[in-house]
Tab-separated table of C-alpha atoms and ligand atoms in Angstrom:
chain	number	residue	atom	x	y	z
A	1	MET	CA	2.525	-2.492	10.861
A	2	SER	CA	-0.431	-3.032	12.672
A	3	GLY	CA	0.352	0.704	13.341
A	4	LEU	CA	-0.118	1.086	9.411
A	5	ALA	CA	-2.641	-1.488	8.774
A	6	ALA	CA	-5.452	0.471	11.624
A	7	GLY	CA	-4.673	3.465	10.671
A	8	ILE	CA	-5.485	3.403	7.043
A	9	ARG	CA	-8.743	1.444	7.569
A	10	LEU	CA	-9.413	3.691	10.197
A	11	ALA	CA	-8.500	7.223	7.743
A	12	TYR	CA	-10.550	5.617	5.105
A	13	TYR	CA	-13.954	5.946	7.623
A	14	GLY	CA	-13.110	9.693	7.492
A	15	GLN	CA	-11.757	9.408	10.762
A	16	ARG	CA	-9.049	11.369	12.261
A	17	VAL	CA	-6.470	9.600	12.772
A	18	CYS	CA	-3.054	10.044	13.476
A	19	ILE	CA	0.038	7.331	14.276
A	20	LEU	CA	2.476	8.823	16.572
A	21	GLU	CA	5.764	6.684	15.761
A	22	LYS	CA	9.215	7.697	18.128
A	23	HIS	CA	11.736	6.427	14.633
A	24	ALA	CA	13.054	8.759	12.072
A	25	ILE	CA	11.296	5.245	9.965
A	26	SER	CA	8.331	3.403	10.705
A	27	GLY	CA	8.288	-0.610	9.967
A	28	GLY	CA	10.131	-1.083	13.774
A	29	LEU	CA	13.407	-3.509	13.193
A	30	ASN	CA	10.934	-4.881	10.628
A	31	SER	CA	12.748	-1.687	8.646
A	32	HIS	CA	15.745	-0.743	6.445
A	33	TYR	CA	17.948	1.616	6.760
A	34	SER	CA	21.419	2.458	4.131
A	35	LYS	CA	25.318	1.827	5.706
A	36	ASP	CA	28.541	1.830	3.632
A	37	GLY	CA	27.078	3.062	-0.421
A	38	ARG	CA	24.431	-0.600	0.399
A	39	ARG	CA	21.046	-0.616	1.099
A	40	PHE	CA	19.553	-3.584	3.607
A	41	ASP	CA	16.251	-4.660	4.862
A	42	VAL	CA	17.134	-4.667	8.812
A	43	GLY	CA	15.096	-7.534	9.474
A	44	LEU	CA	13.010	-9.681	6.795
A	45	HIS	CA	12.978	-12.581	6.080
A	46	ALA	CA	10.627	-13.507	4.031
A	47	MET	CA	6.749	-12.438	3.820
A	48	THR	CA	4.672	-15.424	5.490
A	49	ASN	CA	1.157	-16.814	3.654
A	50	PHE	CA	2.064	-16.338	1.106
A	51	VAL	CA	-0.835	-17.361	-1.919
A	52	GLN	CA	-1.691	-16.452	-6.005
A	53	LYS	CA	-3.010	-14.542	-7.012
A	54	GLY	CA	-7.061	-14.279	-7.172
A	55	VAL	CA	-7.219	-16.604	-4.812
A	56	LYS	CA	-9.622	-15.723	-2.530
A	57	ALA	CA	-9.698	-17.417	0.616
A	58	ALA	CA	-6.772	-16.556	2.111
A	59	PRO	CA	-5.378	-13.763	5.140
A	60	LEU	CA	-2.892	-12.478	1.762
A	61	SER	CA	-6.200	-11.107	0.215
A	62	LYS	CA	-7.461	-10.722	3.023
A	63	LEU	CA	-5.684	-8.041	4.553
A	64	LEU	CA	-5.433	-6.519	0.810
A	65	ARG	CA	-8.861	-6.055	0.375
A	66	GLN	CA	-8.930	-4.734	3.334
A	67	LEU	CA	-5.941	-1.752	2.936
A	68	LYS	CA	-7.497	-1.494	-0.638
A	69	ILE	CA	-3.442	-2.580	-1.695
A	70	ARG	CA	-3.235	-4.291	-5.543
A	71	TYR	CA	-1.759	-7.899	-5.637
A	72	ASP	CA	0.063	-6.655	-8.492
A	73	GLU	CA	1.237	-3.658	-6.244
A	74	LEU	CA	3.369	-5.871	-3.809
A	75	ASP	CA	5.656	-6.869	-6.435
A	76	LEU	CA	6.313	-9.799	-4.869
A	77	VAL	CA	9.246	-12.985	-5.592
A	78	GLU	CA	8.174	-16.181	-3.839
A	79	GLN	CA	10.419	-18.659	-2.567
A	80	SER	CA	12.899	-21.444	-4.094
A	81	PHE	CA	12.040	-24.021	-1.142
A	82	SER	CA	13.490	-23.735	2.101
A	83	LEU	CA	14.821	-26.896	4.670
A	84	ILE	CA	14.790	-28.003	7.918
A	85	GLU	CA	18.287	-29.747	8.681
A	86	PHE	CA	18.777	-32.313	11.311
A	87	PRO	CA	21.738	-33.742	12.304
A	88	GLY	CA	20.687	-37.049	10.440
A	89	ALA	CA	17.490	-35.745	8.996
A	90	LYS	CA	15.938	-32.500	5.865
A	91	VAL	CA	13.037	-32.215	5.372
A	92	ARG	CA	12.292	-29.558	2.393
A	93	PHE	CA	8.756	-27.156	1.610
A	94	ALA	CA	8.056	-24.896	-0.534
A	95	ASN	CA	5.320	-23.435	-1.894
A	96	ASN	CA	3.318	-25.870	-3.135
A	97	PHE	CA	2.814	-27.757	-0.112
A	98	GLY	CA	3.153	-31.029	-2.101
A	99	LEU	CA	7.386	-31.394	-1.194
A	100	MET	CA	6.833	-31.545	2.886
A	101	ALA	CA	4.242	-34.816	2.610
A	102	GLU	CA	6.821	-35.613	0.101
A	103	ASP	CA	10.329	-35.813	2.641
A	104	ILE	CA	7.952	-36.575	5.608
A	105	ALA	CA	6.465	-39.811	4.093
A	106	LYS	CA	10.580	-40.436	2.467
A	107	GLU	CA	12.355	-39.839	6.611
A	108	PHE	CA	10.531	-40.565	8.344
A	109	PRO	CA	7.181	-43.628	6.546
A	110	SER	CA	5.609	-44.733	9.284
A	111	GLU	CA	5.005	-40.750	10.802
A	112	ILE	CA	3.031	-39.759	7.052
A	113	ASP	CA	-0.459	-40.896	8.669
A	114	GLY	CA	0.026	-38.923	10.997
A	115	PHE	CA	1.726	-35.937	9.185
A	116	LEU	CA	-1.689	-35.756	7.012
A	117	LYS	CA	-4.279	-35.990	9.888
A	118	LEU	CA	-1.846	-33.286	11.839
A	119	VAL	CA	-2.496	-30.891	9.064
A	120	GLU	CA	-6.078	-31.376	8.392
A	121	HIS	CA	-6.617	-30.804	11.952
A	122	VAL	CA	-4.657	-27.542	11.948
A	123	LYS	CA	-7.254	-27.046	8.251
A	124	ASN	CA	-9.693	-27.049	10.695
A	125	TYR	CA	-8.862	-25.551	14.189
A	126	ASP	CA	-10.692	-22.030	14.721
A	127	ASP	CA	-7.567	-20.518	15.259
A	128	VAL	CA	-8.735	-16.972	15.340
A	129	SER	CA	-10.991	-17.030	18.053
A	130	LEU	CA	-9.813	-13.723	20.684
A	131	ASN	CA	-11.354	-16.192	23.585
A	132	ALA	CA	-9.920	-18.755	23.494
A	133	GLN	CA	-8.035	-20.513	26.091
A	134	TYR	CA	-4.619	-22.295	26.061
A	135	VAL	CA	-3.572	-25.341	24.492
A	136	SER	CA	0.347	-27.050	24.685
A	137	SER	CA	0.778	-27.207	20.999
A	138	ARG	CA	3.198	-30.172	21.446
A	139	GLU	CA	0.480	-31.986	23.356
A	140	VAL	CA	-1.746	-32.147	20.714
A	141	VAL	CA	0.474	-32.391	17.561
A	142	ALA	CA	2.226	-35.468	20.349
A	143	THR	CA	-0.800	-37.449	19.030
A	144	PHE	CA	-0.969	-37.376	16.028
A	145	ILE	CA	3.449	-37.506	15.776
A	146	LYS	CA	5.467	-40.168	17.461
A	147	ASP	CA	9.358	-39.824	16.742
A	148	PRO	CA	10.726	-36.896	18.199
A	149	VAL	CA	12.693	-35.749	15.216
A	150	LEU	CA	10.275	-34.888	13.881
A	151	LEU	CA	8.545	-33.300	15.788
A	152	ASP	CA	11.140	-31.307	16.429
A	153	MET	CA	11.443	-30.193	13.000
A	154	ILE	CA	7.870	-29.514	12.750
A	155	PHE	CA	8.085	-26.886	15.288
A	156	CYS	CA	11.615	-25.510	14.985
A	157	PRO	CA	10.611	-22.992	11.559
A	158	VAL	CA	7.112	-22.312	13.575
A	159	MET	CA	8.712	-21.489	16.181
A	160	TYR	CA	11.488	-19.695	15.290
A	161	TYR	CA	9.099	-17.865	13.312
A	162	GLY	CA	6.186	-16.923	15.175
A	163	SER	CA	6.651	-18.269	19.230
A	164	ALA	CA	6.981	-16.089	22.615
A	165	VAL	CA	6.361	-18.590	24.347
A	166	GLU	CA	9.120	-20.364	25.275
A	167	ASP	CA	9.844	-24.967	23.813
A	168	ASP	CA	5.582	-24.125	23.641
A	169	MET	CA	3.529	-22.201	22.404
A	170	ASP	CA	-0.419	-21.746	22.072
A	171	PHE	CA	-2.202	-24.068	19.952
A	172	SER	CA	-4.158	-21.197	17.825
A	173	GLN	CA	-0.538	-19.992	17.187
A	174	PHE	CA	0.522	-23.169	16.795
A	175	CYS	CA	-1.802	-23.530	14.035
A	176	ILE	CA	-1.747	-19.851	12.604
A	177	MET	CA	2.166	-20.487	12.101
A	178	PHE	CA	1.612	-24.289	10.362
A	179	LYS	CA	-0.731	-22.701	7.724
A	180	SER	CA	1.528	-19.294	6.681
A	181	LEU	CA	4.827	-21.994	7.079
A	182	TYR	CA	3.904	-24.867	5.247
A	183	LEU	CA	0.222	-24.934	3.477
A	184	GLU	CA	0.692	-21.199	2.216
A	185	GLY	CA	5.070	-20.540	2.106
A	186	PHE	CA	7.067	-17.611	1.757
A	187	CYS	CA	8.015	-14.464	-0.894
A	188	ARG	CA	9.098	-10.741	-0.114
A	189	PRO	CA	8.943	-7.563	-2.101
A	190	GLN	CA	11.347	-8.290	-4.634
A	191	ILE	CA	13.099	-4.703	-3.785
A	192	GLY	CA	12.378	-5.911	-0.003
A	193	VAL	CA	10.367	-4.296	2.507
A	194	ARG	CA	10.748	-0.689	1.995
A	195	HIS	CA	8.511	-1.181	-0.912
A	196	LEU	CA	5.436	-2.638	1.541
A	197	LEU	CA	6.348	0.563	3.864
A	198	ARG	CA	6.831	3.133	0.892
A	199	ILE	CA	3.029	1.846	0.231
A	200	LEU	CA	1.375	1.760	3.608
A	201	GLN	CA	2.405	5.338	4.382
A	202	LYS	CA	1.513	6.709	1.164
A	203	LYS	CA	-1.787	4.774	1.558
A	204	PHE	CA	-2.180	6.065	4.882
A	205	LYS	CA	-1.599	10.060	4.062
A	206	GLU	CA	-3.570	9.722	0.874
A	207	ASN	CA	-6.615	9.118	3.148
A	208	GLY	CA	-6.204	12.415	5.635
A	209	GLY	CA	-3.903	10.976	7.721
A	210	GLU	CA	-0.931	11.589	9.729
A	211	LEU	CA	2.545	10.443	10.115
A	212	LYS	CA	4.238	11.811	12.820
A	213	MET	CA	7.369	10.335	13.060
A	214	ARG	CA	10.492	11.280	16.289
A	215	CYS	CA	7.536	11.318	18.365
A	216	GLY	CA	7.874	9.157	21.295
A	217	VAL	CA	4.938	8.804	23.225
A	218	LYS	CA	6.356	9.152	26.784
A	219	LYS	CA	2.614	9.017	29.515
A	220	LEU	CA	-1.080	8.684	29.315
A	221	TYR	CA	-2.877	9.886	31.052
A	222	LYS	CA	-6.494	8.851	33.561
A	223	HIS	CA	-9.641	9.501	33.775
A	224	ASN	CA	-13.430	7.957	35.401
A	225	GLY	CA	-11.904	4.784	33.199
A	226	ARG	CA	-10.536	6.336	29.951
A	227	VAL	CA	-6.732	7.601	28.695
A	228	SER	CA	-7.788	11.472	28.862
A	229	ALA	CA	-4.719	12.559	26.923
A	230	VAL	CA	-1.387	11.328	25.814
A	231	GLU	CA	2.470	12.939	26.561
A	232	LEU	CA	4.924	13.193	24.067
A	233	GLU	CA	8.867	12.666	24.351
A	234	ASP	CA	9.154	16.188	23.668
A	235	GLY	CA	6.583	17.057	26.925
A	236	SER	CA	3.330	18.440	24.943
A	237	MET	CA	-0.207	16.199	25.059
A	238	LEU	CA	-2.296	15.128	23.049
A	239	GLU	CA	-6.507	14.268	22.856
A	240	GLY	CA	-8.172	11.742	21.007
A	241	THR	CA	-11.614	10.041	21.282
A	242	LYS	CA	-9.808	6.303	21.422
A	243	ILE	CA	-6.633	5.083	21.072
A	244	LEU	CA	-4.792	2.297	19.561
A	245	SER	CA	-1.388	0.958	21.481
A	246	SER	CA	1.147	-1.023	19.090
A	247	VAL	CA	4.171	-0.949	21.511
A	248	GLY	CA	3.318	-4.411	23.749
A	249	VAL	CA	1.040	-5.209	26.598
A	250	CYS	CA	3.432	-4.629	29.634
A	251	GLU	CA	5.356	-2.031	27.583
A	252	THR	CA	1.411	0.101	27.039
A	253	TYR	CA	0.834	-0.938	30.701
A	254	ASN	CA	4.440	1.216	32.004
A	255	LEU	CA	2.855	3.896	29.806
A	256	LEU	CA	0.072	4.493	31.842
A	257	GLU	CA	-0.053	6.942	34.530
A	258	GLU	CA	1.940	5.604	38.083
A	259	GLY	CA	2.560	1.863	35.449
A	260	ASP	CA	-0.637	-0.463	36.430
A	261	LYS	CA	-0.082	-4.144	36.214
A	262	SER	CA	-0.026	-6.592	33.108
A	263	PRO	CA	-1.466	-8.799	33.385
A	264	SER	CA	1.628	-10.914	31.080
A	265	LYS	CA	4.936	-10.543	32.287
A	266	PRO	CA	7.597	-9.217	29.920
A	267	GLY	CA	9.122	-11.359	26.522
A	268	GLN	CA	12.778	-13.526	27.155
A	269	LEU	CA	13.230	-14.513	24.129
A	270	SER	CA	15.240	-12.194	21.613
A	271	PHE	CA	17.510	-13.006	18.666
A	272	VAL	CA	21.136	-12.281	17.729
A	273	GLU	CA	21.057	-12.157	13.803
A	274	THR	CA	24.340	-11.196	11.774
A	275	LEU	CA	24.421	-10.391	7.843
A	276	LEU	CA	27.163	-11.661	4.912
A	277	ILE	CA	28.143	-9.314	2.177
A	278	LEU	CA	29.484	-12.109	-0.255
A	279	ASP	CA	31.560	-11.606	-3.796
A	280	LYS	CA	30.258	-14.491	-4.869
A	281	LEU	CA	26.294	-15.986	-5.178
A	282	PRO	CA	25.803	-18.841	-3.203
A	283	LYS	CA	23.974	-21.029	-5.419
A	284	ASP	CA	27.062	-20.533	-6.707
A	285	PHE	CA	28.839	-22.702	-4.587
A	286	GLY	CA	26.000	-25.287	-4.159
A	287	ARG	CA	22.564	-23.124	-1.387
A	288	ASP	CA	19.958	-22.723	-3.260
A	289	GLU	CA	17.487	-22.680	-0.678
A	290	THR	CA	15.540	-19.817	0.384
A	291	ILE	CA	15.871	-20.768	3.936
A	292	THR	CA	16.969	-23.186	6.254
A	293	PHE	CA	15.987	-24.201	9.593
A	294	PHE	CA	18.926	-26.414	11.351
A	295	CYS	CA	19.023	-28.137	15.472
A	296	ARG	CA	22.855	-29.033	14.836
A	297	GLU	CA	21.879	-30.943	18.169
A	298	ASP	CA	20.529	-34.128	19.467
A	299	LYS	CA	17.589	-31.853	21.196
A	300	PHE	CA	15.851	-29.037	19.641
A	301	ASN	CA	15.901	-26.176	22.549
A	302	TYR	CA	13.619	-23.123	21.789
A	303	ARG	CA	15.220	-21.217	24.682
A	304	CYS	CA	16.267	-17.958	26.428
A	305	PRO	CA	19.962	-18.986	26.133
A	306	LYS	CA	19.785	-17.774	30.575
A	307	GLY	CA	23.993	-16.764	31.810
A	308	LYS	CA	25.229	-16.195	27.206
A	309	THR	CA	25.004	-14.398	24.772
A	310	HIS	CA	23.776	-16.208	22.251
A	311	ASP	CA	22.538	-20.142	21.457
A	312	PRO	CA	24.159	-20.535	17.804
A	313	MET	CA	23.471	-24.174	17.899
A	314	SER	CA	19.750	-24.505	16.827
A	315	GLY	CA	18.753	-21.167	14.162
A	316	VAL	CA	17.580	-19.707	10.752
A	317	ILE	CA	20.008	-19.096	8.010
A	318	CYS	CA	17.836	-17.138	4.961
A	319	ILE	CA	20.107	-16.286	1.362
A	320	PRO	CA	17.799	-14.254	0.120
A	321	ASN	CA	18.771	-14.240	-3.473
A	322	ASN	CA	17.108	-17.852	-3.307
A	323	PHE	CA	13.627	-15.721	-3.735
A	324	GLN	CA	12.717	-16.308	-7.650
A	325	PHE	CA	13.584	-12.828	-8.716
A	326	SER	CA	11.758	-11.263	-12.206
A	327	ASP	CA	14.021	-8.461	-13.402
A	328	LYS	CA	16.431	-7.106	-10.289
A	329	PRO	CA	18.151	-9.519	-8.905
A	330	LEU	CA	19.939	-8.739	-6.256
A	331	GLU	CA	23.480	-7.296	-7.203
A	332	GLU	CA	25.328	-9.374	-4.350
A	333	GLY	CA	25.295	-12.562	-2.753
A	334	ILE	CA	23.697	-12.079	0.946
A	335	VAL	CA	23.616	-14.780	4.465
A	336	ARG	CA	21.790	-13.689	6.846
A	337	PHE	CA	21.977	-16.126	9.983
A	338	THR	CA	19.696	-15.647	12.903
A	339	SER	CA	20.503	-17.080	16.589
A	340	LEU	CA	18.899	-17.455	20.155
A	341	ALA	CA	19.658	-15.462	22.193
A	342	ASP	CA	19.929	-13.084	26.299
A	343	TYR	CA	19.045	-9.344	27.093
A	344	ASN	CA	20.641	-9.530	30.961
A	345	SER	CA	23.992	-10.692	29.157
A	346	TRP	CA	23.952	-7.637	26.017
A	347	LYS	CA	22.614	-4.980	28.505
A	348	ASP	CA	25.312	-4.196	30.852
A	349	LEU	CA	28.666	-4.343	28.637
A	350	SER	CA	30.887	-2.096	28.182
A	351	PRO	CA	31.307	-0.843	24.627
A	352	GLU	CA	34.150	-3.160	24.063
A	353	ASP	CA	33.046	-5.900	25.287
A	354	TYR	CA	30.056	-5.636	23.473
A	355	LEU	CA	31.374	-5.349	19.504
A	356	ALA	CA	33.988	-7.754	21.078
A	357	ALA	CA	30.951	-10.467	21.361
A	358	LYS	CA	29.121	-9.454	18.944
A	359	ASP	CA	31.871	-10.438	17.222
A	360	VAL	CA	31.961	-13.637	18.667
A	361	PHE	CA	28.683	-14.240	17.462
A	362	VAL	CA	29.642	-13.206	14.430
A	363	LYS	CA	32.953	-16.701	13.863
A	364	ASP	CA	29.848	-18.490	15.856
A	365	GLN	CA	27.267	-18.142	13.724
A	366	ILE	CA	29.447	-18.489	10.395
A	367	LYS	CA	31.072	-21.691	12.477
A	368	HIS	CA	27.501	-24.010	12.561
A	369	SER	CA	26.256	-22.492	9.296
A	370	GLY	CA	27.379	-26.063	7.408
A	371	PHE	CA	28.791	-23.951	4.661
A	372	ALA	CA	31.462	-21.717	6.477
A	373	ASP	CA	34.801	-23.174	4.782
A	374	LYS	CA	32.770	-21.462	1.452
A	375	LEU	CA	32.292	-18.519	2.233
A	376	GLU	CA	36.572	-17.347	3.454
A	377	GLY	CA	37.537	-15.705	1.120
A	378	HIS	CA	34.460	-14.351	0.113
A	379	ILE	CA	33.082	-11.803	3.295
A	380	VAL	CA	33.088	-8.238	1.535
A	381	TYR	CA	30.704	-6.681	4.149
A	382	THR	CA	29.113	-8.346	7.951
A	383	ASP	CA	26.525	-6.104	9.851
A	384	ALA	CA	24.852	-7.726	12.812
A	385	PHE	CA	22.536	-6.699	15.629
A	386	THR	CA	21.247	-7.826	18.572
A	387	PRO	CA	19.424	-7.977	21.674
A	388	MET	CA	20.255	-4.429	21.691
A	389	THR	CA	19.074	-3.300	19.278
A	390	VAL	CA	15.616	-5.061	18.756
A	391	LYS	CA	14.861	-2.975	22.505
A	392	LYS	CA	15.942	0.129	20.733
A	393	PHE	CA	13.651	-0.524	17.141
A	394	THR	CA	10.640	-1.846	19.657
A	395	SER	CA	11.356	-1.082	23.077
A	396	HIS	CA	10.487	-4.862	23.438
A	397	ILE	CA	11.069	-4.227	27.771
A	398	ASN	CA	14.147	-7.219	27.644
A	399	GLY	CA	13.892	-6.745	23.284
A	400	ALA	CA	11.765	-9.911	22.635
A	401	ILE	CA	11.120	-10.398	19.298
A	402	TYR	CA	8.102	-11.681	20.137
A	403	GLY	CA	6.571	-9.177	22.687
A	404	ALA	CA	5.016	-10.299	25.349
A	405	PRO	CA	4.481	-15.164	26.550
A	406	GLY	CA	-0.215	-14.350	27.597
A	407	LYS	CA	-0.622	-12.482	24.367
A	408	VAL	CA	-4.174	-10.733	24.673
A	409	LYS	CA	-5.781	-11.476	21.544
A	410	ASP	CA	-9.967	-9.631	22.073
A	411	GLY	CA	-7.323	-6.356	22.448
A	412	THR	CA	-8.389	-4.750	25.429
A	413	THR	CA	-7.096	-2.859	28.572
A	414	PRO	CA	-9.206	-1.321	31.386
A	415	TYR	CA	-9.986	1.112	30.178
A	416	GLU	CA	-12.982	2.047	27.571
A	417	ASN	CA	-11.183	3.503	25.577
A	418	LEU	CA	-7.233	2.409	25.118
A	419	TYR	CA	-7.240	-1.249	22.917
A	420	LEU	CA	-4.017	-3.098	21.628
A	421	CYS	CA	-2.984	-4.152	18.503
A	422	GLY	CA	0.863	-5.952	17.139
A	423	THR	CA	2.231	-8.411	18.514
A	424	ASP	CA	1.233	-8.599	22.382
A	425	GLN	CA	-2.696	-8.638	19.769
A	426	GLY	CA	-1.335	-11.921	19.161
A	427	PHE	CA	-0.707	-11.748	15.383
A	428	LEU	CA	2.387	-12.318	14.527
A	429	GLY	CA	5.205	-12.008	12.050
A	430	ILE	CA	4.632	-9.164	9.186
A	431	VAL	CA	1.134	-10.273	7.539
A	432	GLY	CA	0.595	-11.220	11.991
A	433	ALA	CA	0.287	-7.521	12.627
A	434	LEU	CA	-0.927	-5.408	9.481
A	435	LEU	CA	-4.418	-8.102	10.361
A	436	SER	CA	-4.562	-7.276	13.980
A	437	GLY	CA	-4.309	-3.625	13.311
A	438	ILE	CA	-7.060	-4.561	10.512
A	439	SER	CA	-9.063	-6.851	12.398
A	440	MET	CA	-8.494	-4.107	15.669
A	441	ALA	CA	-9.441	-1.580	13.621
A	442	ASN	CA	-12.866	-2.787	12.484
A	443	LEU	CA	-13.135	-4.349	16.227
A	444	HIS	CA	-13.377	-1.547	18.844
A	445	LEU	CA	-12.758	2.112	16.523
A	446	LEU	CA	-14.795	1.263	13.650
A	447	ARG	CA	-17.696	-0.244	15.554
B	1	FAD	C1	14.333	-9.063	13.588
B	1	FAD	C2	13.078	-8.820	12.686
B	1	FAD	C3	13.019	-8.954	12.192
B	1	FAD	C4	11.617	-10.041	11.743
B	1	FAD	N1	11.255	-10.534	10.538
B	1	FAD	C5	10.073	-11.186	10.079
B	1	FAD	C6	10.364	-11.557	8.760
B	1	FAD	O1	11.223	-11.740	8.227
B	1	FAD	N2	8.903	-12.049	8.091
B	1	FAD	C7	7.667	-11.728	9.540
B	1	FAD	O2	6.633	-11.476	9.037
B	1	FAD	N3	8.242	-11.285	10.488
B	1	FAD	C8	9.749	-10.373	11.130
B	1	FAD	N4	10.028	-10.318	12.218
B	1	FAD	C9	8.371	-9.892	12.498
B	1	FAD	C10	7.126	-8.907	12.628
B	1	FAD	O3	8.170	-7.687	11.604
B	1	FAD	C11	6.649	-7.926	13.433
B	1	FAD	O4	5.250	-9.243	13.781
B	1	FAD	C12	5.660	-7.090	13.105
B	1	FAD	O5	6.625	-5.555	12.009
B	1	FAD	C13	5.446	-6.489	14.967
B	1	FAD	O6	5.093	-6.179	14.412
B	1	FAD	P1	3.903	-4.438	15.084
B	1	FAD	O7	3.016	-4.261	15.121
B	1	FAD	O8	3.257	-5.359	16.395
B	1	FAD	O9	4.888	-4.084	16.365
B	1	FAD	P2	6.603	-3.095	15.498
B	1	FAD	O10	7.419	-3.807	14.463
B	1	FAD	O11	7.022	-3.404	17.065
B	1	FAD	O12	6.077	-1.856	16.224
B	1	FAD	C14	6.273	-1.308	16.474
B	1	FAD	C15	6.666	0.551	17.106
B	1	FAD	O13	6.050	1.370	17.716
B	1	FAD	C16	7.054	1.544	17.862
B	1	FAD	N5	6.626	2.508	20.126
B	1	FAD	C17	7.339	1.822	20.498
B	1	FAD	N6	7.376	2.685	21.511
B	1	FAD	C18	6.757	3.748	20.983
B	1	FAD	C19	6.669	5.306	21.735
B	1	FAD	N7	6.616	5.415	23.147
B	1	FAD	N8	6.026	6.054	21.467
B	1	FAD	C20	5.865	6.393	19.647
B	1	FAD	N9	6.385	4.816	18.834
B	1	FAD	C21	6.557	3.514	19.916
B	1	FAD	C22	8.621	1.237	17.588
B	1	FAD	O14	8.838	1.929	17.538
B	1	FAD	C23	8.374	0.702	16.324
B	1	FAD	O15	7.436	1.284	15.161
B	1	FAD	C24	10.731	-9.630	12.222
B	1	FAD	C25	10.575	-9.130	13.725
B	1	FAD	C26	12.473	-8.795	13.705
B	1	FAD	C27	12.114	-7.427	15.516
């Protein structure tokens, strides 16, 4: 996504630009596939940062302007509402902020003033500064929220949708995610992520961009403080005046001839995900929410479950049917479960053990869903991905879903014509990746 967005900006300004993509389909793991006659989105739960048409000062509006995409072209549908579910407490949030404040006032009456002050603090914080140092979000948020359960509840969605750091995150990143989830909200293109990818590819090609699929980059050659050439996996060589890499910070440094030491260590946090197709709609068994972020234990742990294939005790449940479709509702019931996973527990499994371990986490996720009884006898199709799938389709070391914990916010490297964009520049999610591509192209390649 970040590569396509950067490519569109450069193509608009008449640059000769070429995108090299290792796979046959764009989007990394936030893409789509067909299997057994059905079409699926691989990753998409929701696009964050929803705003209504016409709102000008918002990340979504900014990126549409920069990419010259009309708001209506995205064909967005909004969430119904989402849910944060912890033992003994539930808080809903929706695309109007009032619902969250209302539920917090009801469930945690002594915390509502602190929460509203936190909202003001987040709104006024300079979260896009490219030079900001790491500030612990847990420490900042604890000055506003005293109840440890509410504190964890606020962090759970924000972390699941955008933290590469275990148990805590940079406060700038927290503010970006807080605004994009709680103050703006969720939507999706009606037919799924393929719609957005098609728009991006079309814009890029129409403006003269060259998209080379199945063209993995093998090595970046250095000469006099610059990257002088790019070697592809088929052995061919390319030259370019400037290179923007969206493959991750450690991964980019590993591509450099003789390897270079990355300024950040690789990420650890990966996910397993199950997709279930049902022969009935979730609303028919009482599930109206779009996304649930849950924790089934007293303490929420957002941490790599080292030594275990997965940790089913917290996670995300997405029910795509519960977006407010206008004319093209999804025909079958769909539920997706996401849980934290440890890449190292997957990487050496034999094919048989791998399949068996997949079976275990699917069953575990159903068991901890809170509506296992309602699913019984209604599952007509199951698919699942593991950290190995994340590694395959993003090339992130350890299948780290949100890349490295240390982000390179200004996108620079020691090489004067090599820059970073996307996940490891620090803007996460679909909207974040698109904005990252745009801002790095504007800052480093167009000035
Ligand atoms: C499973 C999953 C579900 C997600 N769900 C959501 C969601 O619901 N909503 C949301 O907002 N965000 C979601 N995200 C996050 C969002 O998809 C990412 O933040 C965003 O797509 C990252 O874009 P990117 O450009 O930084 O990198 P990536 O999407 O990782 O793209 C990097 C690209 O580089 C290619 N590549 C890697 N190595 C090489 C090489 N050597 N040569 C050539 N090409 C190479 C890869 O094939 C890939 O296409 C999800 C992510 C994942 C993995």
